[in-house]
Coordinates of C-alpha atoms in Angstrom, one line a residue:
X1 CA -200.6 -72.5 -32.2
X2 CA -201.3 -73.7 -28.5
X3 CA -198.5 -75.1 -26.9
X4 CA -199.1 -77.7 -23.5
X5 CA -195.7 -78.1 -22.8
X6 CA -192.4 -77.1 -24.7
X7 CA -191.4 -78.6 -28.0
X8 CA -188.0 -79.7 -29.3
X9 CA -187.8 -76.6 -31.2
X10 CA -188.8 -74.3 -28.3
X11 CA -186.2 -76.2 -26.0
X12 CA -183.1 -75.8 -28.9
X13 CA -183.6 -71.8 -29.1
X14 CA -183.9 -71.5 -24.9
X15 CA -182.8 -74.5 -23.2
X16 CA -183.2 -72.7 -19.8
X17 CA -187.0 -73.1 -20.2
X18 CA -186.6 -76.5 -19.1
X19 CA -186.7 -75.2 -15.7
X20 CA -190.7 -74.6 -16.3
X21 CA -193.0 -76.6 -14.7
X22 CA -196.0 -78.0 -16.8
X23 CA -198.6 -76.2 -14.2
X24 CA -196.4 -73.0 -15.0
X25 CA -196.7 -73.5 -18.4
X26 CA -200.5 -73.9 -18.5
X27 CA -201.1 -70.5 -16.1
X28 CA -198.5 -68.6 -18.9
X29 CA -200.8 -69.5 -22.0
X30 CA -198.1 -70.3 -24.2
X31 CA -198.6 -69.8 -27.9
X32 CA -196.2 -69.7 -31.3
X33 CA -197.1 -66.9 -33.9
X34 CA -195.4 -66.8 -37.4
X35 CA -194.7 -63.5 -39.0
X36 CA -193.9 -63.1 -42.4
X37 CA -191.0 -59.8 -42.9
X38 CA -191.5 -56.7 -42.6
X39 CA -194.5 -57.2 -40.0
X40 CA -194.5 -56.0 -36.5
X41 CA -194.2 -58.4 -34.0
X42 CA -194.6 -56.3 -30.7
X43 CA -195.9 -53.4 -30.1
X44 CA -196.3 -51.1 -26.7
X45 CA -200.0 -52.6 -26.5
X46 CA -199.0 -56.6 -27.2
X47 CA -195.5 -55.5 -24.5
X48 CA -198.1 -54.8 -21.9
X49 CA -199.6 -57.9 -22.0
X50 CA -197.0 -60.7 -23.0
X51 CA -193.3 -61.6 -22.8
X52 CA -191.5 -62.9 -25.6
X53 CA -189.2 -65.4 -27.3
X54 CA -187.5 -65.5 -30.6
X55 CA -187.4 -68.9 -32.2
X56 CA -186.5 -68.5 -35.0
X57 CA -185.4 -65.8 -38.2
X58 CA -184.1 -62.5 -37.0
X59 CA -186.0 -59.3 -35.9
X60 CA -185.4 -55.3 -35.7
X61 CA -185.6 -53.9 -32.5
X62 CA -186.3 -49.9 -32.9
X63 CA -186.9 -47.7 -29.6
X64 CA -188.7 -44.8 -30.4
X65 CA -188.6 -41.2 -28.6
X66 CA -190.9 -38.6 -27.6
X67 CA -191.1 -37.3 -31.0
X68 CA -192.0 -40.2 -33.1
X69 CA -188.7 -40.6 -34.2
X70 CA -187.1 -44.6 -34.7
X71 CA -183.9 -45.7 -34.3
X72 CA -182.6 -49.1 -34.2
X73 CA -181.5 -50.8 -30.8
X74 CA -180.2 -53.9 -32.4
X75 CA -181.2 -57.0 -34.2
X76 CA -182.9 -59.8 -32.2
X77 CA -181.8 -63.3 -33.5
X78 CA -183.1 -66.7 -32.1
X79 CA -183.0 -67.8 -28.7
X80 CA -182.6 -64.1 -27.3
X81 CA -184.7 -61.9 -25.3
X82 CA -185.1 -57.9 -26.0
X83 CA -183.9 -56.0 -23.7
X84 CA -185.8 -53.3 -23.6
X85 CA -188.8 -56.1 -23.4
X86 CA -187.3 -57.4 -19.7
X87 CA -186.5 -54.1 -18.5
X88 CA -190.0 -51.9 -19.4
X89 CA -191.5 -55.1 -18.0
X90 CA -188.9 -55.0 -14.4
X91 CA -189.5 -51.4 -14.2
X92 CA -193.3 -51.1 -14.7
X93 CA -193.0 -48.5 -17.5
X94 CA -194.5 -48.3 -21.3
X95 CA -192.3 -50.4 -23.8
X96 CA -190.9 -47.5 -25.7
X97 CA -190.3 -49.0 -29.1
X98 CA -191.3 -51.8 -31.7
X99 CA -189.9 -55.2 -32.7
X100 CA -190.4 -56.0 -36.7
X101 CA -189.6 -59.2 -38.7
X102 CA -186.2 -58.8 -41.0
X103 CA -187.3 -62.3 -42.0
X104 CA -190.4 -64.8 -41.2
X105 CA -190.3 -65.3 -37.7
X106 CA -191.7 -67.5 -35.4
X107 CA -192.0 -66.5 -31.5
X108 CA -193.6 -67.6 -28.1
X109 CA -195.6 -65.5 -26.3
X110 CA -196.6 -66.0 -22.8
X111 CA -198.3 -64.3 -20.4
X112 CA -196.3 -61.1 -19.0
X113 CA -197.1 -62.2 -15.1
X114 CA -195.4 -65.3 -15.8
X115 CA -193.0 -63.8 -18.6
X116 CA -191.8 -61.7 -15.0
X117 CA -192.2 -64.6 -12.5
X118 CA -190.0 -67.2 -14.2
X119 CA -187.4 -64.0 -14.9
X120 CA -187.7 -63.7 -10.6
X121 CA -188.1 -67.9 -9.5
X122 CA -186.0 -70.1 -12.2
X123 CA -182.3 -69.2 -11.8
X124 CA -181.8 -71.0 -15.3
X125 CA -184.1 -68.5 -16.9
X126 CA -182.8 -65.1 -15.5
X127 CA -178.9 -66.5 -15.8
X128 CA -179.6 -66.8 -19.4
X129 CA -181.8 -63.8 -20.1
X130 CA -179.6 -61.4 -18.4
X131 CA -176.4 -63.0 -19.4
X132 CA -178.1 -62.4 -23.3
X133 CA -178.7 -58.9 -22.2
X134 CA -175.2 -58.3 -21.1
X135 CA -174.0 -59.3 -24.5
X136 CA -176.5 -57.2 -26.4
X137 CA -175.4 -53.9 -24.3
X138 CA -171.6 -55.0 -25.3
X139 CA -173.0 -55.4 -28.9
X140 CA -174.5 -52.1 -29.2
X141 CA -170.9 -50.8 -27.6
X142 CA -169.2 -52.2 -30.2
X143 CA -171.6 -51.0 -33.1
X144 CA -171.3 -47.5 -31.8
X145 CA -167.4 -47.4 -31.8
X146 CA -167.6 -49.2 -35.0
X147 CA -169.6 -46.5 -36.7
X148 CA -167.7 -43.5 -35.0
X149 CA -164.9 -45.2 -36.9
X150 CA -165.5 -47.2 -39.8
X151 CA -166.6 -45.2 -43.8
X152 CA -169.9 -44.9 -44.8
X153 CA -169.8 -47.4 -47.1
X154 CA -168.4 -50.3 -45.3
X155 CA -171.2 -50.0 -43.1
X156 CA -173.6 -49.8 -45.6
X157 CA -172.2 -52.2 -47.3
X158 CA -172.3 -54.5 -43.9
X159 CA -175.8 -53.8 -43.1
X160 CA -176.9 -54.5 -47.1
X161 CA -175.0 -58.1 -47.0
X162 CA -176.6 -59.0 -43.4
X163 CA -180.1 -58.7 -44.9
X164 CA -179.2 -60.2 -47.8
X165 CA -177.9 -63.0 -45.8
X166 CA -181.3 -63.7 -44.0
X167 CA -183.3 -63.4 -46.9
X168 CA -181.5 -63.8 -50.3
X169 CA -180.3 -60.8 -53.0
X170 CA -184.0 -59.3 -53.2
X171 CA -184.1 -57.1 -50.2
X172 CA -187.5 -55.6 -48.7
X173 CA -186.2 -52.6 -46.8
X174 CA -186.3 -49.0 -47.4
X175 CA -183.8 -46.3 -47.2
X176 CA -184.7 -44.9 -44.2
X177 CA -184.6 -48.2 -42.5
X178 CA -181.3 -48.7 -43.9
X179 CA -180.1 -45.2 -42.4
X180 CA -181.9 -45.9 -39.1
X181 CA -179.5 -49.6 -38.4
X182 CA -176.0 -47.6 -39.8
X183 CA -176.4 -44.4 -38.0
X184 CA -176.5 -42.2 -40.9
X185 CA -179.4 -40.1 -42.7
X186 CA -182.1 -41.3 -45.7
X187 CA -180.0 -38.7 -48.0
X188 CA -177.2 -40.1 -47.5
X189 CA -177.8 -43.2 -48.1
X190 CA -179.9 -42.2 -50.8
X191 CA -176.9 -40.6 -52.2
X192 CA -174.5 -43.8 -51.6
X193 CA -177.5 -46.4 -53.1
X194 CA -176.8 -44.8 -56.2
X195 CA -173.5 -45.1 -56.8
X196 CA -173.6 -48.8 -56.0
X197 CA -176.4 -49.0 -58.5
X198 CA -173.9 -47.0 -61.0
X199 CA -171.0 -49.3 -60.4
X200 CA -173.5 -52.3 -60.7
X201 CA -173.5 -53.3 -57.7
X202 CA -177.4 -53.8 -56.6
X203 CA -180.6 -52.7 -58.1
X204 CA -182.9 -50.8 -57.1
X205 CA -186.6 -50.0 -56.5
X206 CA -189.4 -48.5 -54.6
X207 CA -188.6 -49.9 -51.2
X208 CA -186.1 -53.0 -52.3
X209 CA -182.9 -53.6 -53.5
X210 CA -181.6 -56.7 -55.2
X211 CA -177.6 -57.5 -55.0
X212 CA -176.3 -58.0 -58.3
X213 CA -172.6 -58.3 -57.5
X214 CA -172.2 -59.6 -53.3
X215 CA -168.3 -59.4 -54.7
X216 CA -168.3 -55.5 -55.1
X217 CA -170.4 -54.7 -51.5
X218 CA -167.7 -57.7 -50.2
X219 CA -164.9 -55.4 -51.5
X220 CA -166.0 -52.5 -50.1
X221 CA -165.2 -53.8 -46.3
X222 CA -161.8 -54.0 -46.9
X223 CA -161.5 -50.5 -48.5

């Protein structure tokens, strides 16, 4: 969908794009894509060539290395800006990862010249995206201490109810994907699926899992 100028929705998510002036808005191209889950929504070729803005449902941001190898940055939720997105961009370097839909998504791209320029000319825009930065890099802090400290299964259990959350008890999302966000190994959390599914807890299937009893993971945060 071509956008002209901003919409309300647009606005609501990032109201520092007010700073945008219509003949910056027609040179960025603006448009709105919807993703349904589990798609990719950026890739290194699409990071080359547009900037990005989350709008609405929530996203997976996974860097991956040299080896092919994923793990996951952190989850983008609307009215943010990935980080790794501004800074490949800033630096001139390959965006080294992915961003997928947890949930359907809808996002604006724009032109990366512009994506870069506004980042550089509004101080509305670069106040908010690096202030959003800031707080993701404290985020992924606190996520790191939590899983040096916190059980297996309260994490597990975390990660499980934060999906479920976005997109009701029937959960799309493999095991590996579920060991990438907790820090932890497919085994394992092969190992830990099952004994929820003994206890009755969730379900499960080739690449879902349905919660059956949100009161059982619930209890499991407080063990």
């Amino acid at each position: 969908m071509a956008l002209k100028i901003p919409n309300s929705q647009l606005l609501a998510a990032f109201p520092c794009l007010r700073a945008v002036t219509a003949e910056e808005w027609a040179e960025a191209q603006p448009t709105v894509r919807r993703f349904p889950a589990k798609t990719a929504i950026l890739q290194r070729e699409e990071a080359a060539l547009f900037g990005m803005f989350l709008l609405s449902g929530s996203a997976r941001i996974n860097r991956i290395d040299e080896e092919g190898r994923e793990s996951v940055m952190g989850i983008l939720a609307p009215g943010q800006v990935c980080a790794l997105l501004v800074l490949s961009g800033l630096s001139g370097r390959d965006y080294p990862g992915t961003i997928r839909a947890e949930s359907e998504v809808e996002a604006l791209f724009v032109a990366k010249r512009s994506f870069l320029g506004w980042l550089q000319i509004h101080d509305e825009i670069r106040t908010a995206v690096f202030g959003g930065l800031l707080d993701g890099m404290l985020r992924i802090g606190e996520q790191a201490g939590e899983q040096r400290s916190e059980p297996l299964d309260a994490r597990l259990a975390k990660a499980l109810l934060r999906v479920a959350s976005e997109n009701g008890p029937m959960l799309r999302v493999t095991h590996q994907e579920l060991a990438n966000e907790i820090g932890s190994v497919r085994e394992v959390v092969s190992r830990a699926l099952r004994r929820y599914r003994g206890q009755g807890l969730i379900e499960t299937g080739r690449g879902w899992v349905r919660i059956v009893r949100r009161d059982g993971l619930e209890a499991l945060l407080c063990d």
